[in-house]
Amino acid sequence: MAIHLYKTSTPSTRKGAVDRQVKSNPRNNLIYGQHRCGKGRNARGIITAGHRGGGHKRLYRKIDFRRNEKDIYGKIVTIEYDPNRNAYICLIHYGGGEKRYILHPRGALIGDTIVSGTEVPIKMGNALPLSAV
């Protein structure tokens, strides 16, 4: 992965680095507005936990945890940051034209091909069911 190091101009950019492969424009049909009613309030809406609340508005990305597209190859198109979890996510374009988000497998790059099924090779990003082991 290509990492861009900042030229130091202020103390806050002294050790900053940005991964150039990460995109941040989500697919519109795979995101929706998440209703966040917490922010330190109880069921009546009264603040019970001080110093909580605020924060930036976040859109929820629908993640495919089941990986039930069996024996259909998919290509990693983008790697994006997900503000709702402590992980990156990948946008996958499957052969049938379907697009889904999955959690980013460590070491997977843009352009890699992944597949899920029972007879797939053991490789980073591929998914096997537990009964196949």
Tab-separated table of C-alpha atoms in Angstrom:
chain	number	residue	atom	x	y	z
A	1	MET	CA	0.000	0.000	0.000
A	2	ALA	CA	1.247	3.457	-0.846
A	3	ILE	CA	1.569	5.665	2.216
A	4	HIS	CA	1.819	9.425	1.816
A	5	LEU	CA	3.913	11.138	4.478
A	6	TYR	CA	3.166	14.784	5.190
A	7	LYS	CA	5.786	17.478	4.926
A	8	THR	CA	6.099	18.997	8.394
A	9	SER	CA	4.604	22.482	8.460
A	10	THR	CA	2.974	22.486	11.904
A	11	PRO	CA	3.449	20.338	15.010
A	12	SER	CA	0.195	18.480	14.272
A	13	THR	CA	1.454	17.246	10.875
A	14	ARG	CA	4.835	16.147	12.175
A	15	LYS	CA	4.196	12.387	12.093
A	16	GLY	CA	1.056	12.245	9.966
A	17	ALA	CA	0.588	9.631	7.273
A	18	VAL	CA	-2.296	8.872	4.922
A	19	ASP	CA	-2.961	5.657	3.033
A	20	ARG	CA	-3.568	6.584	-0.587
A	21	GLN	CA	-5.556	3.459	-1.385
A	22	VAL	CA	-8.366	4.392	0.959
A	23	LYS	CA	-11.348	6.028	-0.739
A	24	SER	CA	-14.138	7.755	1.135
A	25	ASN	CA	-17.126	7.978	-1.205
A	26	PRO	CA	-19.657	5.302	-0.170
A	27	ARG	CA	-22.205	3.639	-2.470
A	28	ASN	CA	-25.641	5.203	-2.017
A	29	ASN	CA	-27.611	1.938	-2.107
A	30	LEU	CA	-25.367	0.330	0.536
A	31	ILE	CA	-25.658	3.074	3.168
A	32	TYR	CA	-28.494	4.495	5.199
A	33	GLY	CA	-28.974	6.979	7.992
A	34	GLN	CA	-28.558	5.418	11.394
A	35	HIS	CA	-30.881	6.669	14.143
A	36	ARG	CA	-28.629	7.497	17.049
A	37	CYS	CA	-30.688	8.238	20.134
A	38	GLY	CA	-28.019	7.645	22.788
A	39	LYS	CA	-25.705	10.537	23.573
A	40	GLY	CA	-25.925	9.959	27.323
A	41	ARG	CA	-29.725	10.034	27.561
A	42	ASN	CA	-32.089	7.553	29.180
A	43	ALA	CA	-35.453	6.316	27.843
A	44	ARG	CA	-37.126	9.611	28.765
A	45	GLY	CA	-34.519	11.656	26.913
A	46	ILE	CA	-32.983	13.129	30.031
A	47	ILE	CA	-29.188	13.436	30.201
A	48	THR	CA	-27.914	10.882	32.733
A	49	ALA	CA	-24.283	10.511	31.679
A	50	GLY	CA	-22.461	13.801	31.619
A	51	HIS	CA	-19.828	14.715	29.043
A	52	ARG	CA	-21.390	12.424	26.407
A	53	GLY	CA	-22.995	13.392	23.161
A	54	GLY	CA	-22.288	15.429	20.113
A	55	GLY	CA	-19.982	13.891	17.551
A	56	HIS	CA	-20.125	13.866	13.789
A	57	LYS	CA	-23.126	12.477	11.915
A	58	ARG	CA	-22.369	8.983	10.617
A	59	LEU	CA	-23.988	6.929	7.876
A	60	TYR	CA	-24.257	3.183	8.422
A	61	ARG	CA	-22.724	0.891	5.793
A	62	LYS	CA	-24.452	-2.456	5.201
A	63	ILE	CA	-21.739	-5.102	5.657
A	64	ASP	CA	-22.073	-8.604	4.201
A	65	PHE	CA	-21.021	-10.813	7.111
A	66	ARG	CA	-22.609	-13.989	5.718
A	67	ARG	CA	-20.719	-14.003	2.385
A	68	ASN	CA	-23.437	-16.185	0.830
A	69	GLU	CA	-22.442	-15.510	-2.785
A	70	LYS	CA	-21.121	-19.044	-3.329
A	71	ASP	CA	-18.509	-19.727	-6.023
A	72	ILE	CA	-18.917	-16.276	-7.599
A	73	TYR	CA	-15.692	-14.314	-7.936
A	74	GLY	CA	-15.582	-10.746	-6.735
A	75	LYS	CA	-13.061	-7.971	-7.242
A	76	ILE	CA	-12.001	-5.471	-4.565
A	77	VAL	CA	-12.753	-2.038	-5.999
A	78	THR	CA	-12.243	0.333	-3.074
A	79	ILE	CA	-10.997	0.259	0.497
A	80	GLU	CA	-12.901	2.723	2.670
A	81	TYR	CA	-12.883	3.875	6.248
A	82	ASP	CA	-16.017	2.969	8.197
A	83	PRO	CA	-16.798	5.456	10.984
A	84	ASN	CA	-19.067	2.954	12.782
A	85	ARG	CA	-16.424	0.325	13.538
A	86	ASN	CA	-12.714	0.113	14.174
A	87	ALA	CA	-11.969	-1.478	10.803
A	88	TYR	CA	-11.684	-0.676	7.134
A	89	ILE	CA	-14.225	-2.064	4.665
A	90	CYS	CA	-13.933	-3.111	1.012
A	91	LEU	CA	-16.405	-2.608	-1.791
A	92	ILE	CA	-16.676	-5.847	-3.792
A	93	HIS	CA	-18.001	-6.070	-7.359
A	94	TYR	CA	-19.226	-9.621	-7.964
A	95	GLY	CA	-19.410	-11.245	-11.398
A	96	GLY	CA	-23.209	-11.063	-11.462
A	97	GLY	CA	-23.128	-7.284	-11.118
A	98	GLU	CA	-23.900	-7.199	-7.388
A	99	LYS	CA	-21.972	-4.866	-5.100
A	100	ARG	CA	-21.406	-5.489	-1.389
A	101	TYR	CA	-19.252	-4.284	1.471
A	102	ILE	CA	-17.125	-6.723	3.469
A	103	LEU	CA	-14.626	-6.172	6.260
A	104	HIS	CA	-11.194	-5.531	4.815
A	105	PRO	CA	-8.997	-8.646	4.986
A	106	ARG	CA	-5.495	-7.789	6.137
A	107	GLY	CA	-3.129	-7.767	3.183
A	108	ALA	CA	-5.821	-7.517	0.497
A	109	LEU	CA	-5.247	-4.822	-2.112
A	110	ILE	CA	-7.418	-3.037	-4.639
A	111	GLY	CA	-7.822	-5.289	-7.675
A	112	ASP	CA	-7.515	-8.586	-5.767
A	113	THR	CA	-10.048	-11.314	-6.502
A	114	ILE	CA	-11.926	-13.074	-3.689
A	115	VAL	CA	-14.444	-15.912	-3.613
A	116	SER	CA	-16.484	-17.740	-0.991
A	117	GLY	CA	-17.566	-21.369	-1.095
A	118	THR	CA	-16.682	-24.890	0.020
A	119	GLU	CA	-14.012	-25.729	-2.566
A	120	VAL	CA	-12.110	-22.434	-2.712
A	121	PRO	CA	-8.358	-22.131	-2.133
A	122	ILE	CA	-7.185	-21.020	1.295
A	123	LYS	CA	-6.116	-17.456	0.582
A	124	MET	CA	-6.449	-14.105	2.313
A	125	GLY	CA	-9.947	-12.753	1.634
A	126	ASN	CA	-11.575	-16.045	0.631
A	127	ALA	CA	-14.338	-17.389	2.863
A	128	LEU	CA	-14.938	-21.065	3.657
A	129	PRO	CA	-17.856	-22.338	5.758
A	130	LEU	CA	-16.994	-23.910	9.081
A	131	SER	CA	-18.288	-27.312	7.924
A	132	ALA	CA	-15.640	-27.430	5.151
A	133	VAL	CA	-12.716	-27.454	7.603
